[in-house]
């Protein structure tokens, strides 16, 4: 599943290619007949918020895309490729094309529906000038574990399973600590770290969350076993303290943590 930074990366690339252009749009798989409403229209803008994308075609025609767990874009230069697989949406100009397969949503929103969606979502650390306080207020008012809260898109937008695990590790916070026991200073540090880590992730296609000094090979590029502190490292020694990394299911997603570096005050 793409995390928010990958969604922002798609936005930036597609914006550079398609904004201000009249596009052809169709749905070769037939799963998105409303593609016809967009055909021939000019794309005016693209917004990324967390894991949601909104393509503004004017006249209250907003194409909403959520990639979900399996969605992906492919792009290329004209001519169009022969349609393969379940090609939900294809957009093209005279010079470029874009294909969308497997999204959890691809549908037309009007402005009201889009605004309602935005109102439901928490602030996105990757958005310039976004305010972390609404997210903190939700966290501070909740007894739920912080690991659940920071992946809840109505609290913060854009954090998925990799960043959840790695941000909590870097903050040395137990994933089981209740939101109400996180103070503003600790939360602001996580927010700042999320901004930095996720922005770096947009430049390098690989998500790297380890600091060079903590890697077995601190010089040069991170090797494959040392790009993350805890994510998918269950049973392996913590890069910092050597304790075996643990994993457990939480709300349908696997959580990873170091039981020594990330103790909560209750001693879990
Ligand atoms: Zn450790």
mmCIF file of C-alpha atoms and ligand atoms in Angstrom:
data_model
loop_
_atom_site.group_PDB
_atom_site.id
_atom_site.type_symbol
_atom_site.label_atom_id
_atom_site.label_comp_id
_atom_site.label_asym_id
_atom_site.label_seq_id
_atom_site.Cartn_x
_atom_site.Cartn_y
_atom_site.Cartn_z
ATOM 1 C CA UNK A 1 0.000 0.000 0.000
ATOM 2 C CA UNK A 2 1.472 3.364 -0.948
ATOM 3 C CA UNK A 3 2.038 5.760 1.919
ATOM 4 C CA UNK A 4 1.186 9.446 1.700
ATOM 5 C CA UNK A 5 4.575 10.400 0.340
ATOM 6 C CA UNK A 6 4.132 8.150 -2.669
ATOM 7 C CA UNK A 7 0.706 9.646 -3.330
ATOM 8 C CA UNK A 8 2.273 13.123 -3.236
ATOM 9 C CA UNK A 9 4.978 11.937 -5.602
ATOM 10 C CA UNK A 10 2.327 10.718 -8.071
ATOM 11 C CA UNK A 11 0.594 14.076 -7.756
ATOM 12 C CA UNK A 12 3.731 16.060 -8.525
ATOM 13 C CA UNK A 13 4.661 13.988 -11.569
ATOM 14 C CA UNK A 14 1.139 13.954 -12.978
ATOM 15 C CA UNK A 15 0.694 17.665 -12.324
ATOM 16 C CA UNK A 16 3.806 18.449 -14.340
ATOM 17 C CA UNK A 17 2.552 16.373 -17.282
ATOM 18 C CA UNK A 18 -1.221 16.858 -17.346
ATOM 19 C CA UNK A 19 -2.330 20.097 -15.648
ATOM 20 C CA UNK A 20 -3.563 22.685 -18.126
ATOM 21 C CA UNK A 21 -3.959 20.098 -20.885
ATOM 22 C CA UNK A 22 -7.098 18.810 -22.559
ATOM 23 C CA UNK A 23 -7.166 15.078 -21.987
ATOM 24 C CA UNK A 24 -8.781 12.050 -23.501
ATOM 25 C CA UNK A 25 -10.225 9.708 -20.873
ATOM 26 C CA UNK A 26 -11.676 6.227 -21.159
ATOM 27 C CA UNK A 27 -12.102 3.038 -19.160
ATOM 28 C CA UNK A 28 -10.937 0.067 -21.245
ATOM 29 C CA UNK A 29 -12.113 -2.406 -18.541
ATOM 30 C CA UNK A 30 -15.553 -0.755 -18.471
ATOM 31 C CA UNK A 31 -15.413 -0.468 -14.649
ATOM 32 C CA UNK A 32 -15.507 3.331 -14.729
ATOM 33 C CA UNK A 33 -18.093 4.425 -17.296
ATOM 34 C CA UNK A 34 -18.002 8.010 -15.919
ATOM 35 C CA UNK A 35 -14.599 8.393 -17.603
ATOM 36 C CA UNK A 36 -16.713 9.649 -20.541
ATOM 37 C CA UNK A 37 -17.618 12.733 -18.456
ATOM 38 C CA UNK A 38 -13.952 13.710 -18.315
ATOM 39 C CA UNK A 39 -13.127 12.984 -21.937
ATOM 40 C CA UNK A 40 -12.062 16.121 -23.806
ATOM 41 C CA UNK A 41 -11.967 18.284 -20.682
ATOM 42 C CA UNK A 42 -9.068 20.318 -19.349
ATOM 43 C CA UNK A 43 -7.417 19.147 -16.145
ATOM 44 C CA UNK A 44 -7.178 22.235 -13.932
ATOM 45 C CA UNK A 45 -5.426 20.959 -10.877
ATOM 46 C CA UNK A 46 -4.539 17.941 -8.746
ATOM 47 C CA UNK A 47 -4.703 17.844 -4.960
ATOM 48 C CA UNK A 48 -3.098 15.184 -2.791
ATOM 49 C CA UNK A 49 -4.244 14.864 0.804
ATOM 50 C CA UNK A 50 -2.964 11.866 2.704
ATOM 51 C CA UNK A 51 -3.760 8.915 0.499
ATOM 52 C CA UNK A 52 -6.474 10.691 -1.509
ATOM 53 C CA UNK A 53 -6.077 12.334 -4.904
ATOM 54 C CA UNK A 54 -8.515 14.846 -6.395
ATOM 55 C CA UNK A 55 -8.343 15.839 -10.073
ATOM 56 C CA UNK A 56 -10.214 19.034 -10.832
ATOM 57 C CA UNK A 57 -11.838 19.029 -14.259
ATOM 58 C CA UNK A 58 -13.964 22.144 -13.655
ATOM 59 C CA UNK A 59 -17.769 22.358 -13.427
ATOM 60 C CA UNK A 60 -17.764 20.415 -10.150
ATOM 61 C CA UNK A 61 -16.224 17.385 -11.787
ATOM 62 C CA UNK A 62 -13.608 16.113 -9.382
ATOM 63 C CA UNK A 63 -12.095 12.735 -10.065
ATOM 64 C CA UNK A 64 -11.416 11.073 -6.709
ATOM 65 C CA UNK A 65 -8.787 8.330 -6.605
ATOM 66 C CA UNK A 66 -7.754 6.249 -3.611
ATOM 67 C CA UNK A 67 -5.217 3.596 -4.497
ATOM 68 C CA UNK A 68 -6.030 1.368 -1.515
ATOM 69 C CA UNK A 69 -3.846 -1.683 -1.106
ATOM 70 C CA UNK A 70 -3.531 -2.711 -4.730
ATOM 71 C CA UNK A 71 -3.947 0.387 -6.862
ATOM 72 C CA UNK A 72 -1.116 1.696 -9.014
ATOM 73 C CA UNK A 73 -0.382 4.135 -11.815
ATOM 74 C CA UNK A 74 1.680 3.491 -14.920
ATOM 75 C CA UNK A 75 2.763 6.288 -17.197
ATOM 76 C CA UNK A 76 4.414 6.604 -20.566
ATOM 77 C CA UNK A 77 4.843 8.492 -23.818
ATOM 78 C CA UNK A 78 2.402 8.206 -26.710
ATOM 79 C CA UNK A 79 1.308 6.170 -28.569
ATOM 80 C CA UNK A 80 -1.027 4.323 -26.169
ATOM 81 C CA UNK A 81 -0.026 0.811 -25.154
ATOM 82 C CA UNK A 82 -2.391 -2.105 -25.854
ATOM 83 C CA UNK A 83 -4.762 -2.241 -22.798
ATOM 84 C CA UNK A 84 -3.688 -4.982 -20.389
ATOM 85 C CA UNK A 85 -5.300 -6.257 -17.190
ATOM 86 C CA UNK A 86 -8.172 -4.482 -15.496
ATOM 87 C CA UNK A 87 -7.393 -1.017 -16.833
ATOM 88 C CA UNK A 88 -9.878 1.116 -14.878
ATOM 89 C CA UNK A 89 -8.920 4.504 -16.260
ATOM 90 C CA UNK A 90 -6.696 5.769 -19.013
ATOM 91 C CA UNK A 91 -5.895 9.426 -19.507
ATOM 92 C CA UNK A 92 -3.852 10.778 -22.375
ATOM 93 C CA UNK A 93 -2.708 13.895 -24.164
ATOM 94 C CA UNK A 94 -0.986 14.089 -27.539
ATOM 95 C CA UNK A 95 2.316 13.307 -25.880
ATOM 96 C CA UNK A 96 1.711 11.326 -22.675
ATOM 97 C CA UNK A 97 -0.520 8.682 -21.167
ATOM 98 C CA UNK A 98 -1.422 7.548 -17.675
ATOM 99 C CA UNK A 99 -3.040 4.265 -16.643
ATOM 100 C CA UNK A 100 -4.768 3.404 -13.370
ATOM 101 C CA UNK A 101 -5.356 -0.146 -12.207
ATOM 102 C CA UNK A 102 -6.792 -1.664 -9.022
ATOM 103 C CA UNK A 103 -7.704 1.460 -6.997
ATOM 104 C CA UNK A 104 -10.074 1.080 -4.066
ATOM 105 C CA UNK A 105 -11.917 4.115 -5.427
ATOM 106 C CA UNK A 106 -12.060 5.929 -8.744
ATOM 107 C CA UNK A 107 -15.232 7.996 -8.984
ATOM 108 C CA UNK A 108 -16.565 11.470 -9.710
ATOM 109 C CA UNK A 109 -17.161 13.763 -6.736
ATOM 110 C CA UNK A 110 -18.877 17.144 -6.757
ATOM 111 C CA UNK A 111 -17.400 19.973 -4.701
ATOM 112 C CA UNK A 112 -19.641 19.277 -1.709
ATOM 113 C CA UNK A 113 -18.680 15.610 -1.547
ATOM 114 C CA UNK A 114 -14.999 16.503 -1.877
ATOM 115 C CA UNK A 115 -15.234 19.123 0.886
ATOM 116 C CA UNK A 116 -16.940 16.604 3.162
ATOM 117 C CA UNK A 117 -14.117 14.136 2.572
ATOM 118 C CA UNK A 118 -11.493 16.765 3.353
ATOM 119 C CA UNK A 119 -13.334 17.724 6.544
ATOM 120 C CA UNK A 120 -13.220 14.086 7.673
ATOM 121 C CA UNK A 121 -9.468 13.732 7.227
ATOM 122 C CA UNK A 122 -6.748 14.729 9.656
ATOM 123 C CA UNK A 123 -3.948 17.136 8.687
ATOM 124 C CA UNK A 124 -1.333 15.871 6.253
ATOM 125 C CA UNK A 125 2.265 16.472 7.381
ATOM 126 C CA UNK A 126 3.374 16.702 3.746
ATOM 127 C CA UNK A 127 1.098 19.657 3.027
ATOM 128 C CA UNK A 128 2.849 23.011 3.310
ATOM 129 C CA UNK A 129 1.786 24.882 6.417
ATOM 130 C CA UNK A 130 -0.481 22.104 7.704
ATOM 131 C CA UNK A 131 -1.407 22.494 11.358
ATOM 132 C CA UNK A 132 -0.665 19.502 13.625
ATOM 133 C CA UNK A 133 -2.891 20.686 16.494
ATOM 134 C CA UNK A 134 -6.151 19.051 15.355
ATOM 135 C CA UNK A 135 -4.251 15.751 15.225
ATOM 136 C CA UNK A 136 -2.774 16.279 18.665
ATOM 137 C CA UNK A 137 -6.166 17.150 20.146
ATOM 138 C CA UNK A 138 -7.619 13.881 18.857
ATOM 139 C CA UNK A 139 -4.670 11.898 20.219
ATOM 140 C CA UNK A 140 -4.683 13.603 23.610
ATOM 141 C CA UNK A 141 -8.400 12.850 24.009
ATOM 142 C CA UNK A 142 -8.051 9.133 23.270
ATOM 143 C CA UNK A 143 -7.158 6.117 25.362
ATOM 144 C CA UNK A 144 -6.441 4.092 22.207
ATOM 145 C CA UNK A 145 -2.829 3.041 21.610
ATOM 146 C CA UNK A 146 -0.733 5.585 19.737
ATOM 147 C CA UNK A 147 0.025 2.974 17.036
ATOM 148 C CA UNK A 148 -3.681 2.895 16.127
ATOM 149 C CA UNK A 149 -4.113 6.654 16.314
ATOM 150 C CA UNK A 150 -1.276 7.713 14.023
ATOM 151 C CA UNK A 151 -2.488 5.385 11.279
ATOM 152 C CA UNK A 152 -6.093 6.565 11.613
ATOM 153 C CA UNK A 153 -6.568 8.836 8.577
ATOM 154 C CA UNK A 154 -9.121 10.947 10.421
ATOM 155 C CA UNK A 155 -6.389 11.820 12.941
ATOM 156 C CA UNK A 156 -3.383 12.251 10.615
ATOM 157 C CA UNK A 157 -3.434 11.791 6.841
ATOM 158 C CA UNK A 158 -0.864 9.808 4.934
ATOM 159 C CA UNK A 159 0.881 7.623 7.499
ATOM 160 C CA UNK A 160 0.819 3.932 6.613
ATOM 161 C CA UNK A 161 2.261 0.818 8.165
ATOM 162 C CA UNK A 162 5.947 1.442 7.402
ATOM 163 C CA UNK A 163 6.063 5.009 8.720
ATOM 164 C CA UNK A 164 3.896 4.115 11.689
ATOM 165 C CA UNK A 165 6.398 1.508 12.841
ATOM 166 C CA UNK A 166 9.471 3.575 12.055
ATOM 167 C CA UNK A 167 8.256 6.907 13.460
ATOM 168 C CA UNK A 168 7.361 5.301 16.785
ATOM 169 C CA UNK A 169 10.720 3.577 16.910
ATOM 170 C CA UNK A 170 12.603 6.793 16.144
ATOM 171 C CA UNK A 171 10.635 8.516 18.907
ATOM 172 C CA UNK A 172 11.397 5.533 21.226
ATOM 173 C CA UNK A 173 7.683 5.369 22.010
ATOM 174 C CA UNK A 174 5.868 2.166 22.835
ATOM 175 C CA UNK A 175 3.177 1.488 20.220
ATOM 176 C CA UNK A 176 0.864 0.501 23.085
ATOM 177 C CA UNK A 177 1.106 3.815 24.938
ATOM 178 C CA UNK A 178 -2.305 5.475 25.192
ATOM 179 C CA UNK A 179 -2.747 8.653 23.145
ATOM 180 C CA UNK A 180 -3.803 10.538 26.276
ATOM 181 C CA UNK A 181 -0.335 9.906 27.746
ATOM 182 C CA UNK A 182 1.529 11.529 24.826
ATOM 183 C CA UNK A 183 2.381 15.163 25.536
ATOM 184 C CA UNK A 184 2.370 17.969 22.987
ATOM 185 C CA UNK A 185 6.160 18.151 22.827
ATOM 186 C CA UNK A 186 6.500 14.428 22.065
ATOM 187 C CA UNK A 187 3.789 14.672 19.420
ATOM 188 C CA UNK A 188 5.366 17.721 17.787
ATOM 189 C CA UNK A 189 8.635 15.800 17.541
ATOM 190 C CA UNK A 190 6.859 12.918 15.765
ATOM 191 C CA UNK A 191 5.132 15.360 13.398
ATOM 192 C CA UNK A 192 8.412 17.054 12.534
ATOM 193 C CA UNK A 193 10.109 13.709 12.025
ATOM 194 C CA UNK A 194 7.215 12.538 9.787
ATOM 195 C CA UNK A 195 7.596 15.639 7.598
ATOM 196 C CA UNK A 196 11.301 15.070 7.182
ATOM 197 C CA UNK A 197 11.235 11.297 6.726
ATOM 198 C CA UNK A 198 8.310 11.339 4.312
ATOM 199 C CA UNK A 199 9.741 14.187 2.253
ATOM 200 C CA UNK A 200 13.020 12.293 1.951
ATOM 201 C CA UNK A 201 11.021 9.227 0.910
ATOM 202 C CA UNK A 202 9.639 11.188 -2.043
ATOM 203 C CA UNK A 203 13.074 11.835 -3.446
ATOM 204 C CA UNK A 204 14.415 8.330 -3.074
ATOM 205 C CA UNK A 205 11.860 5.788 -4.270
ATOM 206 C CA UNK A 206 12.995 3.480 -1.496
ATOM 207 C CA UNK A 207 11.763 4.301 1.984
ATOM 208 C CA UNK A 208 14.821 4.588 4.223
ATOM 209 C CA UNK A 209 14.259 5.405 7.875
ATOM 210 C CA UNK A 210 17.544 4.464 9.548
ATOM 211 C CA UNK A 211 20.201 6.988 10.480
ATOM 212 C CA UNK A 212 23.591 6.158 8.938
ATOM 213 C CA UNK A 213 25.236 5.864 12.372
ATOM 214 C CA UNK A 214 22.820 3.061 13.347
ATOM 215 C CA UNK A 215 23.501 0.915 10.278
ATOM 216 C CA UNK A 216 25.964 -1.982 10.348
ATOM 217 C CA UNK A 217 27.502 -0.289 7.276
ATOM 218 C CA UNK A 218 27.293 3.421 8.114
ATOM 219 C CA UNK A 219 29.093 4.596 4.972
ATOM 220 C CA UNK A 220 27.400 4.925 1.602
ATOM 221 C CA UNK A 221 23.858 3.834 0.733
ATOM 222 C CA UNK A 222 21.781 1.758 3.146
ATOM 223 C CA UNK A 223 21.910 -1.953 2.321
ATOM 224 C CA UNK A 224 18.669 -3.902 2.025
ATOM 225 C CA UNK A 225 18.662 -5.319 5.589
ATOM 226 C CA UNK A 226 19.316 -1.945 7.188
ATOM 227 C CA UNK A 227 16.788 0.460 5.632
ATOM 228 C CA UNK A 228 14.306 0.097 8.530
ATOM 229 C CA UNK A 229 14.667 -0.181 12.296
ATOM 230 C CA UNK A 230 11.720 -2.473 12.974
ATOM 231 C CA UNK A 231 9.399 -2.779 9.945
ATOM 232 C CA UNK A 232 9.409 -6.428 8.795
ATOM 233 C CA UNK A 233 12.418 -7.135 11.008
ATOM 234 C CA UNK A 234 10.602 -9.390 13.526
ATOM 235 C CA UNK A 235 12.993 -11.856 15.188
ATOM 236 C CA UNK A 236 16.040 -9.946 13.977
ATOM 237 C CA UNK A 237 18.268 -8.012 16.387
ATOM 238 C CA UNK A 238 17.471 -4.324 16.936
ATOM 239 C CA UNK A 239 20.079 -2.245 15.090
ATOM 240 C CA UNK A 240 20.589 -0.126 18.208
ATOM 241 C CA UNK A 241 20.302 -2.480 21.215
ATOM 242 C CA UNK A 242 20.397 -6.026 19.765
ATOM 243 C CA UNK A 243 17.056 -7.150 21.293
ATOM 244 C CA UNK A 244 14.883 -9.286 18.975
ATOM 245 C CA UNK A 245 12.260 -7.147 17.183
ATOM 246 C CA UNK A 246 8.667 -8.175 17.922
ATOM 247 C CA UNK A 247 5.568 -8.166 15.761
ATOM 248 C CA UNK A 248 1.850 -8.478 16.456
ATOM 249 C CA UNK A 249 -1.436 -7.889 14.641
ATOM 250 C CA UNK A 250 -3.255 -4.716 15.552
ATOM 251 C CA UNK A 251 -6.505 -3.784 13.801
ATOM 252 C CA UNK A 252 -5.684 -6.033 10.867
ATOM 253 C CA UNK A 253 -2.184 -4.663 10.219
ATOM 254 C CA UNK A 254 1.113 -5.954 11.565
ATOM 255 C CA UNK A 255 2.847 -3.836 14.127
ATOM 256 C CA UNK A 256 6.616 -4.037 14.676
ATOM 257 C CA UNK A 257 8.573 -2.718 17.636
ATOM 258 C CA UNK A 258 11.663 -3.181 19.788
ATOM 259 C CA UNK A 259 10.568 -4.186 23.298
ATOM 260 C CA UNK A 260 13.726 -2.654 24.836
ATOM 261 C CA UNK A 261 13.991 0.661 22.985
ATOM 262 C CA UNK A 262 10.225 1.256 23.036
ATOM 263 C CA UNK A 263 9.149 0.502 26.608
ATOM 264 C CA UNK A 264 6.076 2.298 27.814
ATOM 265 C CA UNK A 265 5.912 3.443 31.387
ATOM 266 C CA UNK A 266 3.670 0.470 32.256
ATOM 267 C CA UNK A 267 6.647 -1.724 31.314
ATOM 268 C CA UNK A 268 5.139 -3.479 28.290
HETATM 269 ZN ZN1 LIG B 1 16.223 -1.800 20.496
#
